[in-house]
Amino acid sequence: MAEHHYNFNITMTCGGCSGAVERVLKKLDGVKSYDVSLDTQTADIVTEESVGYNTVLEKIKKTGKTVNSGTMDGETRSV
């Protein structure tokens, strides 16, 4: 089965911020794995092919965090 790899640069100032991002990714259907790093201000996400970029982006934005940049399968996308 094909999959997508997303990477987002997110402004996170504390463990609560990264925890909020982790919680929404954990609840999102189709997410295979994720790694949210407060140190590097990034979220690396692997999803099933059916999960679109905008779906993941909007879930992260709903946490109130600022998404600075994003990529889908290595290609820069708008945020």
Backbone atoms as SQL, in Angstrom:
CREATE TABLE atoms (id INTEGER PRIMARY KEY, chain TEXT, resi INTEGER, resn TEXT, atom TEXT, x REAL, y REAL, z REAL);
INSERT INTO atoms VALUES
  (1, 'A', 1, 'MET', 'N', 0.838, -1.185, 0.000),
  (2, 'A', 1, 'MET', 'CA', 0.000, 0.000, 0.000),
  (3, 'A', 1, 'MET', 'C', 0.880, 1.245, 0.000),
  (4, 'A', 2, 'ALA', 'N', 0.495, 2.207, -0.828),
  (5, 'A', 2, 'ALA', 'CA', 1.259, 3.453, -0.917),
  (6, 'A', 2, 'ALA', 'C', 1.001, 4.312, 0.320),
  (7, 'A', 3, 'GLU', 'N', 1.918, 5.237, 0.553),
  (8, 'A', 3, 'GLU', 'CA', 1.782, 6.115, 1.700),
  (9, 'A', 3, 'GLU', 'C', 2.343, 7.482, 1.359),
  (10, 'A', 4, 'HIS', 'N', 2.025, 8.458, 2.202),
  (11, 'A', 4, 'HIS', 'CA', 2.552, 9.811, 2.060),
  (12, 'A', 4, 'HIS', 'C', 3.433, 10.126, 3.257),
  (13, 'A', 5, 'HIS', 'N', 4.446, 10.937, 2.997),
  (14, 'A', 5, 'HIS', 'CA', 5.317, 11.428, 4.073),
  (15, 'A', 5, 'HIS', 'C', 5.210, 12.941, 4.102),
  (16, 'A', 6, 'TYR', 'N', 4.773, 13.462, 5.246),
  (17, 'A', 6, 'TYR', 'CA', 4.614, 14.892, 5.432),
  (18, 'A', 6, 'TYR', 'C', 5.608, 15.384, 6.469),
  (19, 'A', 7, 'ASN', 'N', 6.091, 16.609, 6.264),
  (20, 'A', 7, 'ASN', 'CA', 6.958, 17.254, 7.246),
  (21, 'A', 7, 'ASN', 'C', 6.477, 18.688, 7.412),
  (22, 'A', 8, 'PHE', 'N', 6.255, 19.081, 8.648),
  (23, 'A', 8, 'PHE', 'CA', 5.806, 20.442, 8.941),
  (24, 'A', 8, 'PHE', 'C', 6.751, 21.101, 9.929),
  (25, 'A', 9, 'ASN', 'N', 7.042, 22.394, 9.692),
  (26, 'A', 9, 'ASN', 'CA', 7.776, 23.206, 10.650),
  (27, 'A', 9, 'ASN', 'C', 6.719, 23.986, 11.414),
  (28, 'A', 10, 'ILE', 'N', 6.656, 23.767, 12.738),
  (29, 'A', 10, 'ILE', 'CA', 5.592, 24.318, 13.573),
  (30, 'A', 10, 'ILE', 'C', 6.217, 25.080, 14.744),
  (31, 'A', 11, 'THR', 'N', 5.702, 26.270, 15.005),
  (32, 'A', 11, 'THR', 'CA', 6.175, 27.028, 16.161),
  (33, 'A', 11, 'THR', 'C', 5.597, 26.405, 17.428),
  (34, 'A', 12, 'MET', 'N', 6.452, 25.800, 18.236),
  (35, 'A', 12, 'MET', 'CA', 6.058, 25.166, 19.499),
  (36, 'A', 12, 'MET', 'C', 7.004, 25.656, 20.580),
  (37, 'A', 13, 'THR', 'N', 6.454, 26.178, 21.677),
  (38, 'A', 13, 'THR', 'CA', 7.295, 26.777, 22.708),
  (39, 'A', 13, 'THR', 'C', 7.448, 25.920, 23.951),
  (40, 'A', 14, 'CYS', 'N', 6.642, 24.864, 24.084),
  (41, 'A', 14, 'CYS', 'CA', 6.722, 24.056, 25.306),
  (42, 'A', 14, 'CYS', 'C', 6.229, 22.633, 25.032),
  (43, 'A', 15, 'GLY', 'N', 6.374, 21.789, 26.027),
  (44, 'A', 15, 'GLY', 'CA', 5.919, 20.406, 25.905),
  (45, 'A', 15, 'GLY', 'C', 4.420, 20.300, 25.687),
  (46, 'A', 16, 'GLY', 'N', 3.665, 21.266, 26.211),
  (47, 'A', 16, 'GLY', 'CA', 2.225, 21.277, 25.988),
  (48, 'A', 16, 'GLY', 'C', 1.881, 21.499, 24.527),
  (49, 'A', 17, 'CYS', 'N', 2.684, 22.334, 23.867),
  (50, 'A', 17, 'CYS', 'CA', 2.476, 22.604, 22.442),
  (51, 'A', 17, 'CYS', 'C', 2.704, 21.347, 21.608),
  (52, 'A', 18, 'SER', 'N', 3.837, 20.700, 21.834),
  (53, 'A', 18, 'SER', 'CA', 4.124, 19.489, 21.060),
  (54, 'A', 18, 'SER', 'C', 3.138, 18.386, 21.429),
  (55, 'A', 19, 'GLY', 'N', 2.713, 18.347, 22.679),
  (56, 'A', 19, 'GLY', 'CA', 1.723, 17.362, 23.105),
  (57, 'A', 19, 'GLY', 'C', 0.392, 17.550, 22.403),
  (58, 'A', 20, 'ALA', 'N', -0.013, 18.806, 22.188),
  (59, 'A', 20, 'ALA', 'CA', -1.265, 19.088, 21.486),
  (60, 'A', 20, 'ALA', 'C', -1.207, 18.579, 20.053),
  (61, 'A', 21, 'VAL', 'N', -0.068, 18.789, 19.388),
  (62, 'A', 21, 'VAL', 'CA', 0.097, 18.312, 18.013),
  (63, 'A', 21, 'VAL', 'C', 0.070, 16.784, 17.996),
  (64, 'A', 22, 'GLU', 'N', 0.759, 16.153, 18.939),
  (65, 'A', 22, 'GLU', 'CA', 0.756, 14.690, 19.012),
  (66, 'A', 22, 'GLU', 'C', -0.654, 14.143, 19.212),
  (67, 'A', 23, 'ARG', 'N', -1.447, 14.793, 20.053),
  (68, 'A', 23, 'ARG', 'CA', -2.809, 14.309, 20.318),
  (69, 'A', 23, 'ARG', 'C', -3.691, 14.333, 19.077),
  (70, 'A', 24, 'VAL', 'N', -3.610, 15.414, 18.271),
  (71, 'A', 24, 'VAL', 'CA', -4.467, 15.459, 17.074),
  (72, 'A', 24, 'VAL', 'C', -4.004, 14.445, 16.030),
  (73, 'A', 25, 'LEU', 'N', -2.693, 14.215, 15.943),
  (74, 'A', 25, 'LEU', 'CA', -2.195, 13.224, 14.985),
  (75, 'A', 25, 'LEU', 'C', -2.586, 11.815, 15.416),
  (76, 'A', 26, 'LYS', 'N', -2.557, 11.566, 16.709),
  (77, 'A', 26, 'LYS', 'CA', -2.922, 10.249, 17.235),
  (78, 'A', 26, 'LYS', 'C', -4.374, 9.905, 16.905),
  (79, 'A', 27, 'LYS', 'N', -5.234, 10.914, 16.902),
  (80, 'A', 27, 'LYS', 'CA', -6.661, 10.704, 16.659),
  (81, 'A', 27, 'LYS', 'C', -7.031, 10.686, 15.177),
  (82, 'A', 28, 'LEU', 'N', -6.135, 11.104, 14.306),
  (83, 'A', 28, 'LEU', 'CA', -6.440, 11.206, 12.881),
  (84, 'A', 28, 'LEU', 'C', -6.360, 9.836, 12.211),
  (85, 'A', 29, 'ASP', 'N', -7.471, 9.393, 11.642),
  (86, 'A', 29, 'ASP', 'CA', -7.502, 8.102, 10.951),
  (87, 'A', 29, 'ASP', 'C', -6.540, 8.105, 9.769),
  (88, 'A', 30, 'GLY', 'N', -5.806, 7.022, 9.607),
  (89, 'A', 30, 'GLY', 'CA', -4.903, 6.869, 8.475),
  (90, 'A', 30, 'GLY', 'C', -3.466, 7.243, 8.771),
  (91, 'A', 31, 'VAL', 'N', -3.199, 7.777, 9.968),
  (92, 'A', 31, 'VAL', 'CA', -1.815, 8.116, 10.332),
  (93, 'A', 31, 'VAL', 'C', -1.114, 6.834, 10.768),
  (94, 'A', 32, 'LYS', 'N', -0.027, 6.496, 10.070),
  (95, 'A', 32, 'LYS', 'CA', 0.736, 5.289, 10.397),
  (96, 'A', 32, 'LYS', 'C', 1.754, 5.551, 11.492),
  (97, 'A', 33, 'SER', 'N', 2.423, 6.702, 11.415),
  (98, 'A', 33, 'SER', 'CA', 3.423, 7.056, 12.429),
  (99, 'A', 33, 'SER', 'C', 3.647, 8.560, 12.400),
  (100, 'A', 34, 'TYR', 'N', 4.190, 9.055, 13.501),
  (101, 'A', 34, 'TYR', 'CA', 4.521, 10.472, 13.571),
  (102, 'A', 34, 'TYR', 'C', 5.627, 10.674, 14.597),
  (103, 'A', 35, 'ASP', 'N', 6.390, 11.750, 14.393),
  (104, 'A', 35, 'ASP', 'CA', 7.437, 12.143, 15.329),
  (105, 'A', 35, 'ASP', 'C', 7.373, 13.654, 15.448),
  (106, 'A', 36, 'VAL', 'N', 6.946, 14.129, 16.597),
  (107, 'A', 36, 'VAL', 'CA', 6.854, 15.563, 16.855),
  (108, 'A', 36, 'VAL', 'C', 8.030, 15.940, 17.747),
  (109, 'A', 37, 'SER', 'N', 8.839, 16.900, 17.281),
  (110, 'A', 37, 'SER', 'CA', 10.039, 17.291, 18.025),
  (111, 'A', 37, 'SER', 'C', 9.966, 18.759, 18.438),
  (112, 'A', 38, 'LEU', 'N', 9.954, 18.989, 19.738),
  (113, 'A', 38, 'LEU', 'CA', 9.993, 20.352, 20.263),
  (114, 'A', 38, 'LEU', 'C', 11.361, 20.981, 19.964),
  (115, 'A', 39, 'ASP', 'N', 12.427, 20.186, 20.041),
  (116, 'A', 39, 'ASP', 'CA', 13.786, 20.694, 19.802),
  (117, 'A', 39, 'ASP', 'C', 13.965, 21.242, 18.390),
  (118, 'A', 40, 'THR', 'N', 13.470, 20.504, 17.384),
  (119, 'A', 40, 'THR', 'CA', 13.657, 20.930, 15.991),
  (120, 'A', 40, 'THR', 'C', 12.441, 21.664, 15.434),
  (121, 'A', 41, 'GLN', 'N', 11.363, 21.761, 16.248),
  (122, 'A', 41, 'GLN', 'CA', 10.138, 22.455, 15.828),
  (123, 'A', 41, 'GLN', 'C', 9.508, 21.810, 14.591),
  (124, 'A', 42, 'THR', 'N', 9.552, 20.480, 14.533),
  (125, 'A', 42, 'THR', 'CA', 9.035, 19.781, 13.361),
  (126, 'A', 42, 'THR', 'C', 8.094, 18.647, 13.742),
  (127, 'A', 43, 'ALA', 'N', 7.280, 18.280, 12.761),
  (128, 'A', 43, 'ALA', 'CA', 6.452, 17.085, 12.864),
  (129, 'A', 43, 'ALA', 'C', 6.641, 16.296, 11.572),
  (130, 'A', 44, 'ASP', 'N', 7.124, 15.072, 11.702),
  (131, 'A', 44, 'ASP', 'CA', 7.266, 14.154, 10.576),
  (132, 'A', 44, 'ASP', 'C', 6.143, 13.141, 10.684),
  (133, 'A', 45, 'ILE', 'N', 5.368, 12.998, 9.607),
  (134, 'A', 45, 'ILE', 'CA', 4.173, 12.169, 9.659),
  (135, 'A', 45, 'ILE', 'C', 4.128, 11.258, 8.445),
  (136, 'A', 46, 'VAL', 'N', 3.800, 9.986, 8.681),
  (137, 'A', 46, 'VAL', 'CA', 3.587, 9.030, 7.594),
  (138, 'A', 46, 'VAL', 'C', 2.133, 8.601, 7.666),
  (139, 'A', 47, 'THR', 'N', 1.433, 8.723, 6.516),
  (140, 'A', 47, 'THR', 'CA', 0.014, 8.382, 6.477),
  (141, 'A', 47, 'THR', 'C', -0.276, 7.409, 5.340),
  (142, 'A', 48, 'GLU', 'N', -1.469, 6.847, 5.398),
  (143, 'A', 48, 'GLU', 'CA', -1.958, 6.065, 4.275),
  (144, 'A', 48, 'GLU', 'C', -2.164, 7.015, 3.099),
  (145, 'A', 49, 'GLU', 'N', -2.181, 6.465, 1.900),
  (146, 'A', 49, 'GLU', 'CA', -2.309, 7.279, 0.689),
  (147, 'A', 49, 'GLU', 'C', -3.588, 8.122, 0.686),
  (148, 'A', 50, 'SER', 'N', -4.615, 7.649, 1.338),
  (149, 'A', 50, 'SER', 'CA', -5.923, 8.330, 1.327),
  (150, 'A', 50, 'SER', 'C', -5.967, 9.611, 2.155),
  (151, 'A', 51, 'VAL', 'N', -4.959, 9.844, 3.001),
  (152, 'A', 51, 'VAL', 'CA', -4.953, 11.030, 3.868),
  (153, 'A', 51, 'VAL', 'C', -4.230, 12.166, 3.148),
  (154, 'A', 52, 'GLY', 'N', -4.972, 13.222, 2.838),
  (155, 'A', 52, 'GLY', 'CA', -4.425, 14.337, 2.080),
  (156, 'A', 52, 'GLY', 'C', -3.634, 15.325, 2.911),
  (157, 'A', 53, 'TYR', 'N', -2.784, 16.082, 2.237),
  (158, 'A', 53, 'TYR', 'CA', -1.948, 17.108, 2.866),
  (159, 'A', 53, 'TYR', 'C', -2.794, 18.105, 3.656),
  (160, 'A', 54, 'ASN', 'N', -3.850, 18.618, 3.014),
  (161, 'A', 54, 'ASN', 'CA', -4.674, 19.637, 3.670),
  (162, 'A', 54, 'ASN', 'C', -5.368, 19.100, 4.908),
  (163, 'A', 55, 'THR', 'N', -5.721, 17.835, 4.921),
  (164, 'A', 55, 'THR', 'CA', -6.347, 17.228, 6.086),
  (165, 'A', 55, 'THR', 'C', -5.403, 17.280, 7.278),
  (166, 'A', 56, 'VAL', 'N', -4.152, 16.886, 7.064),
  (167, 'A', 56, 'VAL', 'CA', -3.159, 16.895, 8.142),
  (168, 'A', 56, 'VAL', 'C', -2.855, 18.332, 8.564),
  (169, 'A', 57, 'LEU', 'N', -2.683, 19.209, 7.594),
  (170, 'A', 57, 'LEU', 'CA', -2.378, 20.617, 7.878),
  (171, 'A', 57, 'LEU', 'C', -3.474, 21.250, 8.737),
  (172, 'A', 58, 'GLU', 'N', -4.723, 21.057, 8.368),
  (173, 'A', 58, 'GLU', 'CA', -5.834, 21.660, 9.113),
  (174, 'A', 58, 'GLU', 'C', -5.932, 21.104, 10.533),
  (175, 'A', 59, 'LYS', 'N', -5.662, 19.820, 10.718),
  (176, 'A', 59, 'LYS', 'CA', -5.682, 19.243, 12.069),
  (177, 'A', 59, 'LYS', 'C', -4.622, 19.895, 12.942),
  (178, 'A', 60, 'ILE', 'N', -3.440, 20.106, 12.387),
  (179, 'A', 60, 'ILE', 'CA', -2.368, 20.748, 13.157),
  (180, 'A', 60, 'ILE', 'C', -2.740, 22.195, 13.468),
  (181, 'A', 61, 'LYS', 'N', -3.287, 22.901, 12.481),
  (182, 'A', 61, 'LYS', 'CA', -3.665, 24.305, 12.692),
  (183, 'A', 61, 'LYS', 'C', -4.741, 24.447, 13.767),
  (184, 'A', 62, 'LYS', 'N', -5.613, 23.467, 13.900),
  (185, 'A', 62, 'LYS', 'CA', -6.679, 23.536, 14.903),
  (186, 'A', 62, 'LYS', 'C', -6.132, 23.542, 16.329),
  (187, 'A', 63, 'THR', 'N', -4.874, 23.166, 16.504),
  (188, 'A', 63, 'THR', 'CA', -4.269, 23.232, 17.842),
  (189, 'A', 63, 'THR', 'C', -3.931, 24.674, 18.216),
  (190, 'A', 64, 'GLY', 'N', -3.990, 25.581, 17.254),
  (191, 'A', 64, 'GLY', 'CA', -3.634, 26.973, 17.502),
  (192, 'A', 64, 'GLY', 'C', -2.173, 27.281, 17.257),
  (193, 'A', 65, 'LYS', 'N', -1.414, 26.274, 16.863),
  (194, 'A', 65, 'LYS', 'CA', 0.014, 26.466, 16.598),
  (195, 'A', 65, 'LYS', 'C', 0.217, 27.037, 15.194),
  (196, 'A', 66, 'THR', 'N', 1.267, 27.815, 15.020),
  (197, 'A', 66, 'THR', 'CA', 1.592, 28.385, 13.721),
  (198, 'A', 66, 'THR', 'C', 2.401, 27.379, 12.913),
  (199, 'A', 67, 'VAL', 'N', 1.900, 27.060, 11.724),
  (200, 'A', 67, 'VAL', 'CA', 2.627, 26.183, 10.813),
  (201, 'A', 67, 'VAL', 'C', 3.404, 27.083, 9.864),
  (202, 'A', 68, 'ASN', 'N', 4.734, 26.981, 9.910),
  (203, 'A', 68, 'ASN', 'CA', 5.600, 27.870, 9.129),
  (204, 'A', 68, 'ASN', 'C', 5.865, 27.364, 7.722),
  (205, 'A', 69, 'SER', 'N', 5.950, 26.043, 7.572),
  (206, 'A', 69, 'SER', 'CA', 6.199, 25.463, 6.255),
  (207, 'A', 69, 'SER', 'C', 5.777, 24.000, 6.278),
  (208, 'A', 70, 'GLY', 'N', 5.599, 23.449, 5.083),
  (209, 'A', 70, 'GLY', 'CA', 5.206, 22.054, 4.993),
  (210, 'A', 70, 'GLY', 'C', 5.659, 21.422, 3.694),
  (211, 'A', 71, 'THR', 'N', 5.910, 20.114, 3.748),
  (212, 'A', 71, 'THR', 'CA', 6.245, 19.369, 2.540),
  (213, 'A', 71, 'THR', 'C', 5.388, 18.109, 2.476),
  (214, 'A', 72, 'MET', 'N', 5.132, 17.677, 1.239),
  (215, 'A', 72, 'MET', 'CA', 4.433, 16.421, 0.993),
  (216, 'A', 72, 'MET', 'C', 5.320, 15.599, 0.082),
  (217, 'A', 73, 'ASP', 'N', 5.746, 14.454, 0.559),
  (218, 'A', 73, 'ASP', 'CA', 6.623, 13.566, -0.209),
  (219, 'A', 73, 'ASP', 'C', 7.828, 14.319, -0.766),
  (220, 'A', 74, 'GLY', 'N', 8.382, 15.228, 0.066),
  (221, 'A', 74, 'GLY', 'CA', 9.596, 15.953, -0.301),
  (222, 'A', 74, 'GLY', 'C', 9.385, 17.228, -1.089),
  (223, 'A', 75, 'GLU', 'N', 8.150, 17.528, -1.512),
  (224, 'A', 75, 'GLU', 'CA', 7.875, 18.735, -2.285),
  (225, 'A', 75, 'GLU', 'C', 7.236, 19.788, -1.391),
  (226, 'A', 76, 'THR', 'N', 7.758, 21.021, -1.457),
  (227, 'A', 76, 'THR', 'CA', 7.232, 22.120, -0.652),
  (228, 'A', 76, 'THR', 'C', 5.791, 22.418, -1.045),
  (229, 'A', 77, 'ARG', 'N', 4.941, 22.603, -0.032),
  (230, 'A', 77, 'ARG', 'CA', 3.527, 22.920, -0.245),
  (231, 'A', 77, 'ARG', 'C', 3.180, 24.190, 0.516),
  (232, 'A', 78, 'SER', 'N', 2.086, 24.810, 0.142),
  (233, 'A', 78, 'SER', 'CA', 1.658, 26.045, 0.818),
  (234, 'A', 78, 'SER', 'C', 1.047, 25.704, 2.177),
  (235, 'A', 79, 'VAL', 'N', 1.147, 26.640, 3.112),
  (236, 'A', 79, 'VAL', 'CA', 0.557, 26.473, 4.426),
  (237, 'A', 79, 'VAL', 'C', -0.467, 27.572, 4.646);
